[in-house]
Amino acid sequence: MHDLWHARGDGQNLVTEDVTVVEGDVATISCRVKNSDDSVIQLLNPNRQTIYFRDFRPLKDSRFQLVNFSNSELRVSLTNVSISDEGRYFCQLYTDPPQEIYTTITVLVPPRNLVIDIEKETAVEGEEIELNCTAMASRPATTIRWFKGNKELTGKSEVERWSDMYTVTSQLLLKVGREDDGVPVICLVDHPAVKDLQTQRYLEVMYKPQVRVSQNYPLQGLTREGEPLELTCTAFGKPQPTDMRWLRVDDEMPQHVVVSGSNLLISNLNKTDNGTYRCEASNAVGKSHADYMLFVYDPPTTIPPPTTTTTTTTTIPTTITDTTATTEPAVHDSRAGEEGAIRSVDHAVVGGVVAVVVFAMLCLLIILGRYFARHKGTYFTHEAKGADDAADADTAIINAEGGQNNSEEKKEYFI
């Protein structure tokens, strides 16, 4: 018989296949003859009781039904399969010598129940919680997989065997944060008897407030003396914050500051308002805060333009972005984005100075030009003065020589 099990029909006239079936389903057993010679075919159960002899059923179990009978095949169905039906079934062919081969029925049992137990229904951010998923009474033992959202996690499984059934428990340790609130934790089963069997639990995580300070006015630019300032504090947490307050970190709150709920208003800024203003919010989990650093600048000054040259400077406003507080305190600085505005003022001043210098240089060049033009002249000498009055050439020569001897008449005049 052992040799027949290895052959499974090889070199014989009988052929059959093993059957795997889920508990409660239908199993079909087929005994086939390769070369029919009208020999008798019969099917026996694991206790070697005859189920069918040709097309006759001696066994009284009505779950066995004849599906097909011919000289070359005996096919029988078994309905409502249970664990007790598992085992070897024998096909026999009455030849000389007789032939026999067996087929094995394997019964799969899906998990009876799939349950997630969670250590705490409500957790606090930062805590590590324990979850256990149990798949009971399966065969074979099931494989359990964990998911948090779409991310697969790793658990630790233990298998217990009760008779022919298996119970598997998988443990998952999970450290939760505020981002896990409302996220499903899924226990999924891998088992050949079932597909897409899973159960899930939604995490409920409590966390302290998340605080943010935003500047409503001025929307952009500098916080200047004499102008108003309006701040708004927003806070989110689980549970929702019930207590919210404003304070000044480095000094007492100025008397002219108006606090209305989550808003802080200073209608007329001055230098004494400089400092750090904090918004605090708290709930049952804890307390958080966000800071705003205020720096008050001088009022804007107007620079008169040059008389002859105009310089135009385009100022690009800089948007101030609020800092959002998470678990760490947030600091909003009123000086953020102010460098651009200061640089614009510096450009205007530099442009005006350059224009004045250029104008002064042009005026200096004009004055110097006129001065040199007025002092440009011709040199005249009186060395040949006598020659101009002479009647002839000889007289002119005599007069010229006489003029050379007279040193007082040889002078130069600069006009």
CSV table of C-alpha atoms in Angstrom, one decimal:
chain,number,residue,atom,x,y,z
A,1,MET,CA,0.0,0.0,0.0
A,2,HIS,CA,2.9,2.4,0.7
A,3,ASP,CA,4.2,1.9,-2.8
A,4,LEU,CA,0.7,2.6,-4.2
A,5,TRP,CA,0.6,5.9,-2.3
A,6,HIS,CA,3.9,7.0,-3.9
A,7,ALA,CA,2.8,5.9,-7.4
A,8,ARG,CA,-0.6,7.6,-7.2
A,9,GLY,CA,-1.6,5.8,-10.4
A,10,ASP,CA,1.7,5.7,-12.2
A,11,GLY,CA,2.2,2.4,-14.0
A,12,GLN,CA,-1.4,1.4,-13.0
A,13,ASN,CA,-4.8,1.4,-14.7
A,14,LEU,CA,-6.4,3.5,-11.8
A,15,VAL,CA,-6.1,7.3,-11.5
A,16,THR,CA,-7.4,9.7,-8.8
A,17,GLU,CA,-6.5,13.1,-7.1
A,18,ASP,CA,-6.4,14.4,-3.6
A,19,VAL,CA,-9.3,16.7,-2.5
A,20,THR,CA,-9.1,19.8,-0.3
A,21,VAL,CA,-12.5,21.2,0.9
A,22,VAL,CA,-13.8,23.8,3.3
A,23,GLU,CA,-15.9,22.5,6.2
A,24,GLY,CA,-19.5,22.4,5.1
A,25,ASP,CA,-18.8,22.3,1.4
A,26,VAL,CA,-19.0,19.5,-1.1
A,27,ALA,CA,-16.1,17.1,-1.9
A,28,THR,CA,-16.0,15.1,-5.1
A,29,ILE,CA,-14.0,11.8,-5.4
A,30,SER,CA,-13.2,10.4,-8.8
A,31,CYS,CA,-11.9,6.9,-9.5
A,32,ARG,CA,-10.9,6.6,-13.2
A,33,VAL,CA,-9.7,3.7,-15.3
A,34,LYS,CA,-7.2,4.4,-18.1
A,35,ASN,CA,-7.9,1.4,-20.2
A,36,SER,CA,-11.3,0.0,-19.4
A,37,ASP,CA,-11.8,-3.8,-19.6
A,38,ASP,CA,-15.2,-3.9,-17.9
A,39,SER,CA,-13.7,-4.6,-14.5
A,40,VAL,CA,-15.6,-3.7,-11.4
A,41,ILE,CA,-14.8,-0.4,-9.7
A,42,GLN,CA,-15.6,0.3,-6.0
A,43,LEU,CA,-15.0,3.1,-3.5
A,44,LEU,CA,-14.2,2.6,0.2
A,45,ASN,CA,-14.1,5.0,3.1
A,46,PRO,CA,-11.2,5.4,5.6
A,47,ASN,CA,-12.6,2.6,7.7
A,48,ARG,CA,-12.5,0.5,4.5
A,49,GLN,CA,-16.3,0.2,4.3
A,50,THR,CA,-17.7,0.1,0.8
A,51,ILE,CA,-19.3,3.4,-0.2
A,52,TYR,CA,-20.2,2.4,-3.8
A,53,PHE,CA,-19.9,-0.9,-5.6
A,54,ARG,CA,-20.3,0.0,-9.2
A,55,ASP,CA,-23.5,2.1,-9.0
A,56,PHE,CA,-24.8,0.5,-5.8
A,57,ARG,CA,-24.4,2.2,-2.4
A,58,PRO,CA,-24.2,-0.3,0.5
A,59,LEU,CA,-23.3,2.5,3.0
A,60,LYS,CA,-26.3,4.1,4.6
A,61,ASP,CA,-24.7,7.6,4.8
A,62,SER,CA,-27.0,9.6,2.4
A,63,ARG,CA,-24.5,12.4,2.1
A,64,PHE,CA,-22.7,10.2,-0.5
A,65,GLN,CA,-24.3,10.6,-3.9
A,66,LEU,CA,-23.4,9.0,-7.2
A,67,VAL,CA,-22.4,11.7,-9.7
A,68,ASN,CA,-21.2,9.4,-12.6
A,69,PHE,CA,-20.8,5.8,-13.3
A,70,SER,CA,-19.4,4.1,-16.3
A,71,ASN,CA,-16.8,1.4,-17.3
A,72,SER,CA,-14.1,4.0,-17.0
A,73,GLU,CA,-15.1,6.2,-14.0
A,74,LEU,CA,-16.9,6.1,-10.6
A,75,ARG,CA,-17.5,9.7,-9.4
A,76,VAL,CA,-19.1,10.3,-6.0
A,77,SER,CA,-19.9,13.5,-4.1
A,78,LEU,CA,-19.9,14.0,-0.3
A,79,THR,CA,-22.0,16.9,0.9
A,80,ASN,CA,-21.7,18.9,4.2
A,81,VAL,CA,-18.2,17.8,4.8
A,82,SER,CA,-17.0,17.8,8.4
A,83,ILE,CA,-13.7,17.2,10.2
A,84,SER,CA,-14.7,13.5,10.8
A,85,ASP,CA,-14.7,13.0,7.0
A,86,GLU,CA,-11.0,13.7,6.7
A,87,GLY,CA,-8.8,10.8,5.7
A,88,ARG,CA,-7.9,8.4,2.9
A,89,TYR,CA,-10.5,7.0,0.5
A,90,PHE,CA,-9.7,4.0,-1.6
A,91,CYS,CA,-10.4,3.2,-5.2
A,92,GLN,CA,-10.3,-0.5,-6.1
A,93,LEU,CA,-10.4,-2.2,-9.5
A,94,TYR,CA,-11.2,-5.9,-9.6
A,95,THR,CA,-8.6,-7.2,-12.0
A,96,ASP,CA,-6.1,-10.0,-11.9
A,97,PRO,CA,-4.2,-9.0,-9.8
A,98,PRO,CA,-6.6,-6.4,-8.1
A,99,GLN,CA,-5.5,-2.7,-8.2
A,100,GLU,CA,-6.0,-0.1,-5.5
A,101,ILE,CA,-5.1,3.5,-5.1
A,102,TYR,CA,-6.2,6.1,-2.5
A,103,THR,CA,-7.1,9.8,-2.4
A,104,THR,CA,-6.8,12.0,0.6
A,105,ILE,CA,-9.6,14.4,1.7
A,106,THR,CA,-8.3,17.4,3.7
A,107,VAL,CA,-10.9,19.6,5.5
A,108,LEU,CA,-10.1,23.3,6.1
A,109,VAL,CA,-11.8,25.1,8.9
A,110,PRO,CA,-11.8,28.9,8.8
A,111,PRO,CA,-11.5,30.9,12.1
A,112,ARG,CA,-14.8,30.8,14.1
A,113,ASN,CA,-14.3,34.3,15.4
A,114,LEU,CA,-12.0,37.2,14.9
A,115,VAL,CA,-11.8,39.7,17.8
A,116,ILE,CA,-9.6,42.7,18.7
A,117,ASP,CA,-9.1,43.5,22.3
A,118,ILE,CA,-7.6,46.9,23.1
A,119,GLU,CA,-6.0,47.8,26.5
A,120,LYS,CA,-7.4,51.3,26.6
A,121,GLU,CA,-10.5,52.6,24.8
A,122,THR,CA,-9.0,56.1,25.0
A,123,ALA,CA,-5.3,56.7,25.0
A,124,VAL,CA,-3.1,59.8,25.6
A,125,GLU,CA,-0.6,60.9,23.1
A,126,GLY,CA,2.8,59.4,23.8
A,127,GLU,CA,1.4,56.3,25.6
A,128,GLU,CA,2.1,52.7,24.5
A,129,ILE,CA,-1.0,50.6,24.2
A,130,GLU,CA,-1.5,46.9,23.8
A,131,LEU,CA,-3.8,45.4,21.2
A,132,ASN,CA,-4.6,41.6,20.9
A,133,CYS,CA,-6.3,39.9,17.9
A,134,THR,CA,-7.6,36.4,18.4
A,135,ALA,CA,-8.6,34.0,15.6
A,136,MET,CA,-10.3,31.0,17.2
A,137,ALA,CA,-10.8,27.3,16.1
A,138,SER,CA,-9.2,27.2,12.7
A,139,ARG,CA,-7.5,24.5,10.8
A,140,PRO,CA,-4.8,24.8,9.9
A,141,ALA,CA,-3.4,27.6,12.2
A,142,THR,CA,-4.1,31.0,10.7
A,143,THR,CA,-1.6,33.8,10.1
A,144,ILE,CA,-2.5,37.2,11.6
A,145,ARG,CA,-1.3,40.5,10.1
A,146,TRP,CA,-1.6,44.0,11.5
A,147,PHE,CA,-2.2,47.3,9.7
A,148,LYS,CA,-2.5,50.9,10.9
A,149,GLY,CA,-4.2,52.6,8.1
A,150,ASN,CA,-2.3,51.4,5.0
A,151,LYS,CA,1.0,50.8,6.9
A,152,GLU,CA,1.7,47.2,7.9
A,153,LEU,CA,2.9,46.6,11.5
A,154,THR,CA,4.6,43.7,13.2
A,155,GLY,CA,2.9,41.7,16.0
A,156,LYS,CA,3.9,38.7,18.1
A,157,SER,CA,1.7,35.5,17.7
A,158,GLU,CA,1.1,32.5,19.9
A,159,VAL,CA,-0.6,29.3,18.8
A,160,GLU,CA,-2.7,27.0,21.0
A,161,ARG,CA,-3.9,23.6,19.8
A,162,TRP,CA,-7.2,22.1,21.0
A,163,SER,CA,-7.7,18.6,19.6
A,164,ASP,CA,-7.5,19.2,15.8
A,165,MET,CA,-8.2,22.9,16.0
A,166,TYR,CA,-5.9,25.9,16.4
A,167,THR,CA,-6.4,29.2,18.2
A,168,VAL,CA,-4.0,32.0,17.3
A,169,THR,CA,-3.5,35.2,19.3
A,170,SER,CA,-1.3,38.1,18.0
A,171,GLN,CA,-0.1,40.9,20.3
A,172,LEU,CA,0.7,44.4,19.0
A,173,LEU,CA,2.4,47.2,21.0
A,174,LEU,CA,1.7,50.6,19.6
A,175,LYS,CA,2.9,54.0,20.7
A,176,VAL,CA,0.2,56.5,19.7
A,177,GLY,CA,0.4,60.2,18.8
A,178,ARG,CA,-2.2,62.9,18.0
A,179,GLU,CA,-1.9,61.9,14.3
A,180,ASP,CA,-3.3,58.5,15.2
A,181,ASP,CA,-6.6,59.8,16.5
A,182,GLY,CA,-9.4,58.3,14.3
A,183,VAL,CA,-7.0,56.0,12.4
A,184,PRO,CA,-8.2,52.3,12.1
A,185,VAL,CA,-6.1,49.5,13.4
A,186,ILE,CA,-6.8,46.4,11.2
A,187,CYS,CA,-6.4,42.7,12.1
A,188,LEU,CA,-6.3,40.7,8.9
A,189,VAL,CA,-6.3,36.8,8.6
A,190,ASP,CA,-4.4,34.8,6.0
A,191,HIS,CA,-6.0,31.4,5.8
A,192,PRO,CA,-6.6,29.0,2.8
A,193,ALA,CA,-10.3,28.6,3.8
A,194,VAL,CA,-11.3,32.2,3.8
A,195,LYS,CA,-10.4,35.4,1.9
A,196,ASP,CA,-10.5,39.0,3.2
A,197,LEU,CA,-11.4,38.2,6.7
A,198,GLN,CA,-10.5,41.1,8.9
A,199,THR,CA,-11.7,43.2,11.8
A,200,GLN,CA,-10.7,46.7,12.9
A,201,ARG,CA,-10.8,49.2,15.8
A,202,TYR,CA,-10.5,52.9,15.5
A,203,LEU,CA,-8.0,54.6,17.8
A,204,GLU,CA,-9.1,57.4,20.1
A,205,VAL,CA,-6.2,59.6,21.2
A,206,MET,CA,-6.4,62.5,23.6
A,207,TYR,CA,-3.8,65.3,23.1
A,208,LYS,CA,-3.0,68.7,24.6
A,209,PRO,CA,-3.8,71.9,22.7
A,210,GLN,CA,-2.1,73.0,19.5
A,211,VAL,CA,-1.8,76.9,19.8
A,212,ARG,CA,-1.3,79.4,17.1
A,213,VAL,CA,-1.0,83.3,17.2
A,214,SER,CA,-1.9,85.2,14.0
A,215,GLN,CA,-1.5,88.9,13.3
A,216,ASN,CA,-4.7,90.5,12.0
A,217,TYR,CA,-3.5,94.1,11.8
A,218,PRO,CA,-1.2,95.3,10.3
A,219,LEU,CA,-1.5,92.6,7.7
A,220,GLN,CA,2.0,93.4,6.4
A,221,GLY,CA,4.8,95.8,7.0
A,222,LEU,CA,6.2,97.2,10.3
A,223,THR,CA,4.5,97.6,13.6
A,224,ARG,CA,5.0,101.3,14.1
A,225,GLU,CA,4.5,103.7,16.9
A,226,GLY,CA,1.1,105.3,17.0
A,227,GLU,CA,-0.5,102.5,14.9
A,228,PRO,CA,-2.9,99.7,16.1
A,229,LEU,CA,-2.0,96.0,16.6
A,230,GLU,CA,-4.5,93.2,16.6
A,231,LEU,CA,-3.6,89.5,17.4
A,232,THR,CA,-5.8,86.4,17.4
A,233,CYS,CA,-5.1,83.1,19.3
A,234,THR,CA,-6.5,79.8,18.0
A,235,ALA,CA,-6.2,76.5,19.8
A,236,PHE,CA,-7.2,72.9,18.9
A,237,GLY,CA,-7.0,69.8,21.1
A,238,LYS,CA,-8.8,66.7,22.2
A,239,PRO,CA,-10.8,67.5,24.3
A,240,GLN,CA,-11.3,71.0,22.9
A,241,PRO,CA,-9.4,73.6,25.1
A,242,THR,CA,-11.6,75.2,27.7
A,243,ASP,CA,-9.2,77.7,29.1
A,244,MET,CA,-7.4,80.4,27.0
A,245,ARG,CA,-5.6,83.5,28.3
A,246,TRP,CA,-3.1,86.2,27.2
A,247,LEU,CA,-0.1,87.3,29.2
A,248,ARG,CA,3.1,89.3,28.8
A,249,VAL,CA,6.2,87.1,29.4
A,250,ASP,CA,8.8,89.7,30.4
A,251,ASP,CA,6.6,92.3,32.2
A,252,GLU,CA,3.1,93.1,33.3
A,253,MET,CA,0.4,93.5,30.6
A,254,PRO,CA,0.1,97.2,29.7
A,255,GLN,CA,-3.1,98.8,31.0
A,256,HIS,CA,-4.1,100.1,27.5
A,257,VAL,CA,-4.1,96.5,26.1
A,258,VAL,CA,-7.6,95.2,25.5
A,259,VAL,CA,-8.1,91.4,25.7
A,260,SER,CA,-11.4,90.0,24.4
A,261,GLY,CA,-11.5,86.2,24.5
A,262,SER,CA,-8.9,85.0,22.0
A,263,ASN,CA,-8.2,88.5,20.7
A,264,LEU,CA,-5.6,91.0,21.9
A,265,LEU,CA,-5.8,94.7,20.8
A,266,ILE,CA,-3.4,97.6,21.2
A,267,SER,CA,-5.0,100.7,19.7
A,268,ASN,CA,-2.0,103.0,19.9
A,269,LEU,CA,1.5,101.3,19.9
A,270,ASN,CA,4.4,102.9,21.7
A,271,LYS,CA,7.9,101.8,22.6
A,272,THR,CA,6.9,100.6,26.0
A,273,ASP,CA,4.8,97.9,24.4
A,274,ASN,CA,7.9,96.0,23.2
A,275,GLY,CA,8.1,92.5,24.5
A,276,THR,CA,6.8,88.9,24.2
A,277,TYR,CA,3.1,88.3,24.4
A,278,ARG,CA,2.0,84.7,25.1
A,279,CYS,CA,-1.3,82.9,24.5
A,280,GLU,CA,-1.8,79.9,26.7
A,281,ALA,CA,-4.5,77.2,26.2
A,282,SER,CA,-5.2,74.1,28.3
A,283,ASN,CA,-7.4,71.0,28.4
A,284,ALA,CA,-7.6,67.8,30.5
A,285,VAL,CA,-4.4,66.5,28.9
A,286,GLY,CA,-2.1,69.5,29.4
A,287,LYS,CA,-1.2,73.1,28.6
A,288,SER,CA,0.5,74.6,25.5
A,289,HIS,CA,1.3,78.1,24.4
A,290,ALA,CA,2.5,80.3,21.5
A,291,ASP,CA,4.5,83.5,21.7
A,292,TYR,CA,4.5,86.7,19.7
A,293,MET,CA,7.5,89.0,19.9
A,294,LEU,CA,6.5,92.7,19.4
A,295,PHE,CA,9.0,95.3,18.3
A,296,VAL,CA,7.6,98.9,17.8
A,297,TYR,CA,9.4,101.0,15.2
A,298,ASP,CA,9.5,104.8,14.8
A,299,PRO,CA,6.7,106.5,12.8
A,300,PRO,CA,7.5,106.8,9.1
A,301,THR,CA,9.4,109.9,8.0
A,302,THR,CA,9.1,111.7,4.6
A,303,ILE,CA,12.3,112.6,2.7
A,304,PRO,CA,11.9,115.7,0.3
A,305,PRO,CA,12.9,114.9,-3.3
A,306,PRO,CA,15.9,116.8,-5.0
A,307,THR,CA,15.1,120.1,-6.8
A,308,THR,CA,16.4,118.9,-10.2
A,309,THR,CA,16.6,115.1,-10.1
A,310,THR,CA,13.8,112.7,-9.1
A,311,THR,CA,14.6,109.2,-8.1
A,312,THR,CA,11.7,106.7,-8.0
A,313,THR,CA,12.0,103.6,-5.7
A,314,THR,CA,9.6,100.7,-5.9
A,315,THR,CA,8.9,99.0,-2.6
A,316,ILE,CA,7.8,95.4,-2.6
A,317,PRO,CA,5.7,94.6,0.5
A,318,THR,CA,6.8,91.5,2.5
A,319,THR,CA,4.1,89.2,3.8
A,320,ILE,CA,4.5,88.1,7.4
A,321,THR,CA,3.8,84.4,7.8
A,322,ASP,CA,2.5,83.2,11.2
A,323,THR,CA,4.4,80.4,13.0
A,324,THR,CA,2.1,77.5,13.8
A,325,ALA,CA,2.6,75.9,17.2
A,326,THR,CA,2.5,72.1,17.5
A,327,THR,CA,3.9,70.4,20.5
A,328,GLU,CA,6.6,73.0,20.8
A,329,PRO,CA,5.9,76.7,21.6
A,330,ALA,CA,5.6,78.9,18.6
A,331,VAL,CA,7.2,82.4,18.4
A,332,HIS,CA,5.8,85.1,16.1
A,333,ASP,CA,8.2,88.0,15.6
A,334,SER,CA,6.8,91.3,14.5
A,335,ARG,CA,10.2,92.1,12.9
A,336,ALA,CA,9.8,89.2,10.5
A,337,GLY,CA,9.7,90.5,6.9
A,338,GLU,CA,10.8,94.0,7.9
A,339,GLU,CA,14.2,94.0,6.3
A,340,GLY,CA,12.7,94.6,2.9
A,341,ALA,CA,10.8,97.6,4.0
A,342,ILE,CA,13.9,99.1,5.7
A,343,ARG,CA,16.0,98.4,2.6
A,344,SER,CA,13.4,100.3,0.5
A,345,VAL,CA,13.7,103.4,2.8
A,346,ASP,CA,17.5,103.2,2.6
A,347,HIS,CA,17.4,103.0,-1.2
A,348,ALA,CA,15.3,106.2,-1.3
A,349,VAL,CA,17.8,108.0,0.9
A,350,VAL,CA,20.8,106.9,-1.1
A,351,GLY,CA,19.1,107.9,-4.4
A,352,GLY,CA,18.4,111.4,-3.1
A,353,VAL,CA,22.0,111.8,-1.9
A,354,VAL,CA,23.4,110.7,-5.2
A,355,ALA,CA,21.2,113.1,-7.1
A,356,VAL,CA,22.3,116.0,-4.9
A,357,VAL,CA,26.0,115.1,-5.4
A,358,VAL,CA,25.6,114.9,-9.2
A,359,PHE,CA,23.8,118.2,-9.3
A,360,ALA,CA,26.6,119.9,-7.3
A,361,MET,CA,29.3,118.5,-9.6
A,362,LEU,CA,27.5,119.8,-12.7
A,363,CYS,CA,27.2,123.3,-11.1
A,364,LEU,CA,30.9,123.2,-10.2
A,365,LEU,CA,31.9,122.3,-13.8
A,366,ILE,CA,29.8,125.1,-15.2
A,367,ILE,CA,31.4,127.7,-12.9
A,368,LEU,CA,34.9,126.5,-13.6
A,369,GLY,CA,34.2,126.7,-17.4
A,370,ARG,CA,33.0,130.2,-17.2
A,371,TYR,CA,36.0,131.3,-15.1
A,372,PHE,CA,38.6,129.9,-17.5
A,373,ALA,CA,36.8,131.4,-20.5
A,374,ARG,CA,36.9,134.9,-18.9
A,375,HIS,CA,40.7,134.7,-18.2
A,376,LYS,CA,41.8,133.6,-21.6
A,377,GLY,CA,43.9,136.5,-23.4
A,378,THR,CA,46.6,137.5,-25.9
A,379,TYR,CA,50.3,138.6,-25.2
A,380,PHE,CA,51.4,141.9,-26.9
A,381,THR,CA,55.0,143.4,-26.9
A,382,HIS,CA,56.3,146.8,-27.8
A,383,GLU,CA,59.6,145.7,-29.1
A,384,ALA,CA,58.8,146.9,-32.7
A,385,LYS,CA,56.7,149.8,-31.7
A,386,GLY,CA,58.8,152.4,-33.6
A,387,ALA,CA,58.5,150.5,-36.8
A,388,ASP,CA,54.7,151.1,-37.0
A,389,ASP,CA,55.2,154.9,-37.2
A,390,ALA,CA,58.2,155.0,-39.7
A,391,ALA,CA,57.9,156.5,-43.2
A,392,ASP,CA,60.3,153.9,-44.8
A,393,ALA,CA,62.2,150.8,-44.1
A,394,ASP,CA,65.4,152.5,-43.0
A,395,THR,CA,63.6,154.7,-40.5
A,396,ALA,CA,61.8,151.7,-39.2
A,397,ILE,CA,65.0,149.8,-38.6
A,398,ILE,CA,66.5,152.8,-36.8
A,399,ASN,CA,63.4,153.3,-34.7
A,400,ALA,CA,63.3,149.5,-33.8
A,401,GLU,CA,66.9,149.5,-32.7
A,402,GLY,CA,66.3,152.5,-30.6
A,403,GLY,CA,63.4,150.8,-29.0
A,404,GLN,CA,65.5,147.8,-28.1
A,405,ASN,CA,67.9,150.1,-26.2
A,406,ASN,CA,65.1,151.6,-24.2
A,407,SER,CA,64.4,148.9,-21.5
A,408,GLU,CA,61.5,150.8,-20.1
A,409,GLU,CA,59.5,150.6,-23.3
A,410,LYS,CA,59.9,146.7,-23.5
A,411,LYS,CA,56.9,145.6,-21.5
A,412,GLU,CA,54.3,142.9,-21.6
A,413,TYR,CA,50.6,143.4,-21.0
A,414,PHE,CA,48.2,140.7,-20.1
A,415,ILE,CA,44.7,141.4,-20.8
